[in-house]
CSV table of N, CA and C in Angstrom, one decimal:
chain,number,residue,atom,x,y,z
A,156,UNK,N,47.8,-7.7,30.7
A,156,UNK,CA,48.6,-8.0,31.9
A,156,UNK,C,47.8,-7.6,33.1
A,157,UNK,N,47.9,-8.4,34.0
A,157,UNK,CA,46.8,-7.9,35.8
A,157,UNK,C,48.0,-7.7,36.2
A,158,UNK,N,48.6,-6.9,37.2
A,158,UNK,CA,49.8,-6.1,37.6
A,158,UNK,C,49.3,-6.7,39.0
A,159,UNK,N,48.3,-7.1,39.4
A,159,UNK,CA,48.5,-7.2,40.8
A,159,UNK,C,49.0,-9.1,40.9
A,160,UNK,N,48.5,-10.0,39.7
A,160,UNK,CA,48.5,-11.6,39.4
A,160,UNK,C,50.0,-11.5,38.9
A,161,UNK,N,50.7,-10.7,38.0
A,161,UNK,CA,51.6,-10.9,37.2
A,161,UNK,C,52.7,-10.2,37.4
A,162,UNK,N,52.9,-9.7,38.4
A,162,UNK,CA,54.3,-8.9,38.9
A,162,UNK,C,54.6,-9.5,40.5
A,163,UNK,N,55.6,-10.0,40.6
A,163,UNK,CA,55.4,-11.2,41.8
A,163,UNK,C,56.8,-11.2,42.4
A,164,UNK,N,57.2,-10.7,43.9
A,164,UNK,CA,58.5,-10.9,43.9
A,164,UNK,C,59.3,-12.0,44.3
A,165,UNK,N,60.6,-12.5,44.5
A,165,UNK,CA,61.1,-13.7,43.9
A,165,UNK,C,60.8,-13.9,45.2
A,166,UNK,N,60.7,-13.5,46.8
A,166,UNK,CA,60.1,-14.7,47.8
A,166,UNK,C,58.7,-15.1,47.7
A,167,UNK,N,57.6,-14.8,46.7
A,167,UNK,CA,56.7,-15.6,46.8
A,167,UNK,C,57.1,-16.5,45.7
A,168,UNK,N,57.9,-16.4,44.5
A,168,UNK,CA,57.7,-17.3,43.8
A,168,UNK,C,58.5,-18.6,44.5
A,169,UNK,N,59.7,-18.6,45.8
A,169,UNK,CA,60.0,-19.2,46.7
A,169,UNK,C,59.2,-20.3,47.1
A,170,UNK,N,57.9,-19.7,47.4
A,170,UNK,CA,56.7,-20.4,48.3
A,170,UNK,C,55.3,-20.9,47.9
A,171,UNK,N,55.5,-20.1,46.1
A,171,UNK,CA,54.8,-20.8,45.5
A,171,UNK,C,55.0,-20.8,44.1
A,172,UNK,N,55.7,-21.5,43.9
A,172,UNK,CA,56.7,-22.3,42.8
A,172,UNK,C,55.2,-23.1,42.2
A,173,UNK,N,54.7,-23.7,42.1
A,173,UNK,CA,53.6,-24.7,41.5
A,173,UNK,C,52.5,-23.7,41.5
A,174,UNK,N,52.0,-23.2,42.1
A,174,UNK,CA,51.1,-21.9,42.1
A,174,UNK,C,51.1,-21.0,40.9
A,175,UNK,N,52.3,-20.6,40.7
A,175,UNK,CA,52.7,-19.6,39.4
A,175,UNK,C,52.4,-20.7,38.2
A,176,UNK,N,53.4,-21.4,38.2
A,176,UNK,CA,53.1,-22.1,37.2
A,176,UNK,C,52.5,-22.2,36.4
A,177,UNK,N,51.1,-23.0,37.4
A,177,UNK,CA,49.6,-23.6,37.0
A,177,UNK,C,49.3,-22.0,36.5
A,178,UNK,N,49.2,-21.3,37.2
A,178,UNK,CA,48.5,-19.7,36.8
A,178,UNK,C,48.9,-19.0,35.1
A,179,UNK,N,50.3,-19.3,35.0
A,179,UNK,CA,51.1,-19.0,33.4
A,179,UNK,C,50.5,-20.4,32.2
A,180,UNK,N,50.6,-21.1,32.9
A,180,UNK,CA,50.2,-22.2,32.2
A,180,UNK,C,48.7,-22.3,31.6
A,181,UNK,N,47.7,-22.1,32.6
A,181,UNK,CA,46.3,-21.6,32.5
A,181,UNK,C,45.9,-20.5,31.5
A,182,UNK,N,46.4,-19.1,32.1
A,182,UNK,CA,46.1,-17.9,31.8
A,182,UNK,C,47.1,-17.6,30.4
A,183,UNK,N,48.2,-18.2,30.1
A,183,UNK,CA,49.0,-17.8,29.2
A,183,UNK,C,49.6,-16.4,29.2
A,184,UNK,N,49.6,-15.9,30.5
A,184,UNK,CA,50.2,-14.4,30.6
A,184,UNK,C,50.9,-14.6,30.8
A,185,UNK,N,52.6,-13.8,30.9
A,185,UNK,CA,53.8,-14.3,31.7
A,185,UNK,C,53.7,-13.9,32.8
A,186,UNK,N,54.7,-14.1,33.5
A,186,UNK,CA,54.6,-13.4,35.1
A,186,UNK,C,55.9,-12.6,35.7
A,187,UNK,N,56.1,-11.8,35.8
A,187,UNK,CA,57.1,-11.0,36.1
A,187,UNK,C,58.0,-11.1,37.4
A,188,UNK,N,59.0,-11.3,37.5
A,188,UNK,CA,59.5,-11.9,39.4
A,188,UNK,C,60.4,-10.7,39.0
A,189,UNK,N,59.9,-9.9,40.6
A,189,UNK,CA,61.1,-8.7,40.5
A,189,UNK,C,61.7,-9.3,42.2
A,190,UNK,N,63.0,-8.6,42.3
A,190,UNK,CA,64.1,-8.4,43.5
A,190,UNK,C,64.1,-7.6,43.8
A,191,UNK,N,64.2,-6.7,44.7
A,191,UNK,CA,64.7,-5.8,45.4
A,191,UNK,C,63.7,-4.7,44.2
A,192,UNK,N,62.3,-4.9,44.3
A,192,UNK,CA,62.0,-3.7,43.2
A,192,UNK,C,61.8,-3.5,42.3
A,193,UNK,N,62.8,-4.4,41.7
A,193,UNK,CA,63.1,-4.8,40.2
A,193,UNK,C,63.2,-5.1,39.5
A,194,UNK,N,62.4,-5.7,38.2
A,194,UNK,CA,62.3,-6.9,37.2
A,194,UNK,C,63.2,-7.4,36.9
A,195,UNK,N,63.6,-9.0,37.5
A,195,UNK,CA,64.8,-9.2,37.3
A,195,UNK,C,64.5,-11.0,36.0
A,196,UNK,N,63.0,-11.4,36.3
A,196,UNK,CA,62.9,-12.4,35.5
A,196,UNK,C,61.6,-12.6,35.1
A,197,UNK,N,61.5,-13.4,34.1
A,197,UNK,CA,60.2,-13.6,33.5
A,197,UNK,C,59.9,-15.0,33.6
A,198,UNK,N,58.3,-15.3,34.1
A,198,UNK,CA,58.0,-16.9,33.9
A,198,UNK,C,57.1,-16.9,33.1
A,199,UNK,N,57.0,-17.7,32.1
A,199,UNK,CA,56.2,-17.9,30.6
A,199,UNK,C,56.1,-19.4,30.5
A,200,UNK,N,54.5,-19.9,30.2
A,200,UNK,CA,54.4,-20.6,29.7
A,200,UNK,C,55.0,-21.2,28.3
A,201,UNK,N,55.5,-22.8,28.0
A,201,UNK,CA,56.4,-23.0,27.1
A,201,UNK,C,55.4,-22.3,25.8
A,202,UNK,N,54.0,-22.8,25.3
A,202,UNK,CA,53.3,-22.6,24.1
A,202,UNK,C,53.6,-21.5,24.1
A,203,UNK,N,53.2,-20.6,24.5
A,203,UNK,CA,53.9,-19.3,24.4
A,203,UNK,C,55.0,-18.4,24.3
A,204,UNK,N,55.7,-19.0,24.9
A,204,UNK,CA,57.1,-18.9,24.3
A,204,UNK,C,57.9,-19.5,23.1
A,205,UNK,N,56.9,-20.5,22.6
A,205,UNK,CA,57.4,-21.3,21.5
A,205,UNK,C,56.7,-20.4,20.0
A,206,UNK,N,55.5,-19.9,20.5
A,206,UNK,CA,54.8,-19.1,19.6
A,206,UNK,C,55.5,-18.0,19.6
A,207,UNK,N,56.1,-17.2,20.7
A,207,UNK,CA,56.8,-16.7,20.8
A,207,UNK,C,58.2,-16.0,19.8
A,208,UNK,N,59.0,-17.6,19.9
A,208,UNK,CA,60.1,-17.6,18.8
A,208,UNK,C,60.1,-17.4,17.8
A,209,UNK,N,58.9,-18.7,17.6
A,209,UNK,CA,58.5,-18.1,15.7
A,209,UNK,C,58.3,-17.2,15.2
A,210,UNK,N,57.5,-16.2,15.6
A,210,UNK,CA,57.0,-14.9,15.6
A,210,UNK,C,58.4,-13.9,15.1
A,211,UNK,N,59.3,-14.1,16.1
A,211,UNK,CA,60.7,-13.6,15.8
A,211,UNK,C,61.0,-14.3,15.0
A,212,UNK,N,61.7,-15.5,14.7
A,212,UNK,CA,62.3,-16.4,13.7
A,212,UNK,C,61.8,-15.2,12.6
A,213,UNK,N,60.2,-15.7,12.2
A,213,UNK,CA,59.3,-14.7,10.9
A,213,UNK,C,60.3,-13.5,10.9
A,214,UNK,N,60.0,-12.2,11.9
A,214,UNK,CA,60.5,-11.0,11.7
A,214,UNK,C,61.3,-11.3,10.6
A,215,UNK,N,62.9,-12.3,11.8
A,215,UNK,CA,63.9,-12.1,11.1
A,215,UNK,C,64.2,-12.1,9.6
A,216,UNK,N,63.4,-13.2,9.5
A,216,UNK,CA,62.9,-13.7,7.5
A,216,UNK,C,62.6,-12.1,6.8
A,217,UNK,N,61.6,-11.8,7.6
A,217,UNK,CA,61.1,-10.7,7.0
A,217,UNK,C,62.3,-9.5,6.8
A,218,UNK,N,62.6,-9.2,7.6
A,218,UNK,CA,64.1,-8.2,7.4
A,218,UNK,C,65.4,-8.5,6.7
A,219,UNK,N,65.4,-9.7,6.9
A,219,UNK,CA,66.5,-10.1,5.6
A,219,UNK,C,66.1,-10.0,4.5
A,220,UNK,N,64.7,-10.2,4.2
A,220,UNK,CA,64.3,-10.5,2.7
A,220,UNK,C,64.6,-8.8,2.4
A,221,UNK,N,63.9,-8.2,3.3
A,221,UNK,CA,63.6,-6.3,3.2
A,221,UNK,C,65.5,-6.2,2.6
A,222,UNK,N,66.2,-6.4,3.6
A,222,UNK,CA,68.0,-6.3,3.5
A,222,UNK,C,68.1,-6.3,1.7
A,223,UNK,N,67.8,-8.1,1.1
A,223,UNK,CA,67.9,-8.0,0.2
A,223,UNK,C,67.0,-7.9,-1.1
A,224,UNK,N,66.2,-7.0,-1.0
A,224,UNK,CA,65.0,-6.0,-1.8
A,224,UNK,C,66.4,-4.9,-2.3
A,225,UNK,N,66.4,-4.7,-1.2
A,225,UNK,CA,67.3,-2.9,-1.2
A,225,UNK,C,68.9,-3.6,-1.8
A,226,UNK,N,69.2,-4.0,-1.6
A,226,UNK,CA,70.5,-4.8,-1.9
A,226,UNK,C,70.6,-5.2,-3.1
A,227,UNK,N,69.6,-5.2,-3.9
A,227,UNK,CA,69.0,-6.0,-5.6
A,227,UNK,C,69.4,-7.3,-5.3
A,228,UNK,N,69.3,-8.2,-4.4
A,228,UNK,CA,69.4,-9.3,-4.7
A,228,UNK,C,68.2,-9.9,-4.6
A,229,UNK,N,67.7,-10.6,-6.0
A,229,UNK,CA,66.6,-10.4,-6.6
A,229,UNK,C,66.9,-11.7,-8.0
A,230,UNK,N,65.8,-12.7,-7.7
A,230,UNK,CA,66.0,-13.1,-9.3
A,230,UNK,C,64.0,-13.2,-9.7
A,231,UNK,N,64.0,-13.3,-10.4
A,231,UNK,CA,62.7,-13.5,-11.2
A,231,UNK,C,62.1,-14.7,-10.8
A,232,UNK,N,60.8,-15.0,-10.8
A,232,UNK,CA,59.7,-16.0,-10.6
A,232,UNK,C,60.1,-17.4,-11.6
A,233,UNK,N,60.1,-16.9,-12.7
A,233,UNK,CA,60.8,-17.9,-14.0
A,233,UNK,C,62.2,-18.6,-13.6
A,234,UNK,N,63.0,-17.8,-13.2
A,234,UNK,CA,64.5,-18.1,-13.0
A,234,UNK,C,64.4,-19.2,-11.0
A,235,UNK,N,63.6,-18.8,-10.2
A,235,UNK,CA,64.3,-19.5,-9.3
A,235,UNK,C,63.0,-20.7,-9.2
A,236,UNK,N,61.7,-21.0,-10.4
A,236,UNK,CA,61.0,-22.0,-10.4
A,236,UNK,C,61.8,-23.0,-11.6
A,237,UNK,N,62.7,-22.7,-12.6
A,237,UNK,CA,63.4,-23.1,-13.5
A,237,UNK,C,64.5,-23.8,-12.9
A,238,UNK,N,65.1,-23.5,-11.4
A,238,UNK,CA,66.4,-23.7,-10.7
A,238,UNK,C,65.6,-24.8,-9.8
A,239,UNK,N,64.3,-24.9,-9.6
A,239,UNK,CA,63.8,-26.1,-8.3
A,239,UNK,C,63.8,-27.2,-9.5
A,240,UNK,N,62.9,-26.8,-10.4
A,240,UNK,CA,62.3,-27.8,-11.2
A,240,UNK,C,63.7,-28.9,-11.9
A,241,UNK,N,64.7,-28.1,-11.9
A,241,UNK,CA,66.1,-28.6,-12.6
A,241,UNK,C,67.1,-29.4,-11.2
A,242,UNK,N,66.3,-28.6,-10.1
A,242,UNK,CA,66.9,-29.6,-8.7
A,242,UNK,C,66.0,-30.8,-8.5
A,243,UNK,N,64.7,-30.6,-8.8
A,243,UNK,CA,64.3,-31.6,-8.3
A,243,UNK,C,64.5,-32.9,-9.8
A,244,UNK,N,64.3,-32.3,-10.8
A,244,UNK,CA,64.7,-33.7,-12.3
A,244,UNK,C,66.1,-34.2,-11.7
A,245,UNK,N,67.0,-33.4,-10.9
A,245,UNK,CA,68.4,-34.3,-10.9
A,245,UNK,C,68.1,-35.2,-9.8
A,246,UNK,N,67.4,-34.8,-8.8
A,246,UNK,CA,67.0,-35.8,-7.7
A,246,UNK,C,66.1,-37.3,-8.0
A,247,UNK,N,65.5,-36.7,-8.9
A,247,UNK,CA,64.3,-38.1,-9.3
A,247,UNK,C,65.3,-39.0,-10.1
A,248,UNK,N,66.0,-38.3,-11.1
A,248,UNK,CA,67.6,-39.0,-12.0
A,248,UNK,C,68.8,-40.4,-10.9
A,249,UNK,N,68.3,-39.5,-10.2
A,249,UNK,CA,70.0,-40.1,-8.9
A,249,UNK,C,69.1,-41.1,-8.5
A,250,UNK,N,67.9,-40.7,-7.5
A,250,UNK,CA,67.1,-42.0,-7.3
A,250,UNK,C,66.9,-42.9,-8.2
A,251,UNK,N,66.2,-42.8,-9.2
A,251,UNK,CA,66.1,-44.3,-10.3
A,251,UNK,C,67.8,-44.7,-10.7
């Protein structure tokens, strides 16, 4: 982060709305818009913010699965390739 590019208070981003933009858009850093002092919003390029989500989305995956480690909810390699293999024979069944 450049603290002098990327912390920006909300009357310049007033006067230069297109300016910021192009700059987040470019640079892929966010940009910080503070009020009265203090950070009140963030401007982020979308790619980044989309990379963003997923990243979270992941976490989340990742901490549920941890949830259910500890939880024993748990089946074996055999038992839930035995349960596709048996979803997908009923699917190929229904289609023909």
């Amino acid at each position: 982060m450049n603290l002098i590019e990327d912390i920006q208070p909300v009357t310049y981003l007033k006067g230069n709305a297109a300016h910021l933009l192009n700059q987040v858009n470019e640079t892929r850093r966010p940009v910080i818009i503070t009020q009265n002092g203090l950070a009140r919003a963030v401007l982020q390029d979308p790619v980044s913010y989309e990379s963003m989500r997923n990243t979270i989305d992941l976490l989340k995956l990742m901490v549920q699965g941890e949830d259910d480690i500890r939880a024993g909810r748990l089946n074996d390699q055999d038992v839930v390739f035995s349960r596709i293999e048996a979803g997908l024979m009923t699917r190929k069944e229904q289609a023909a």
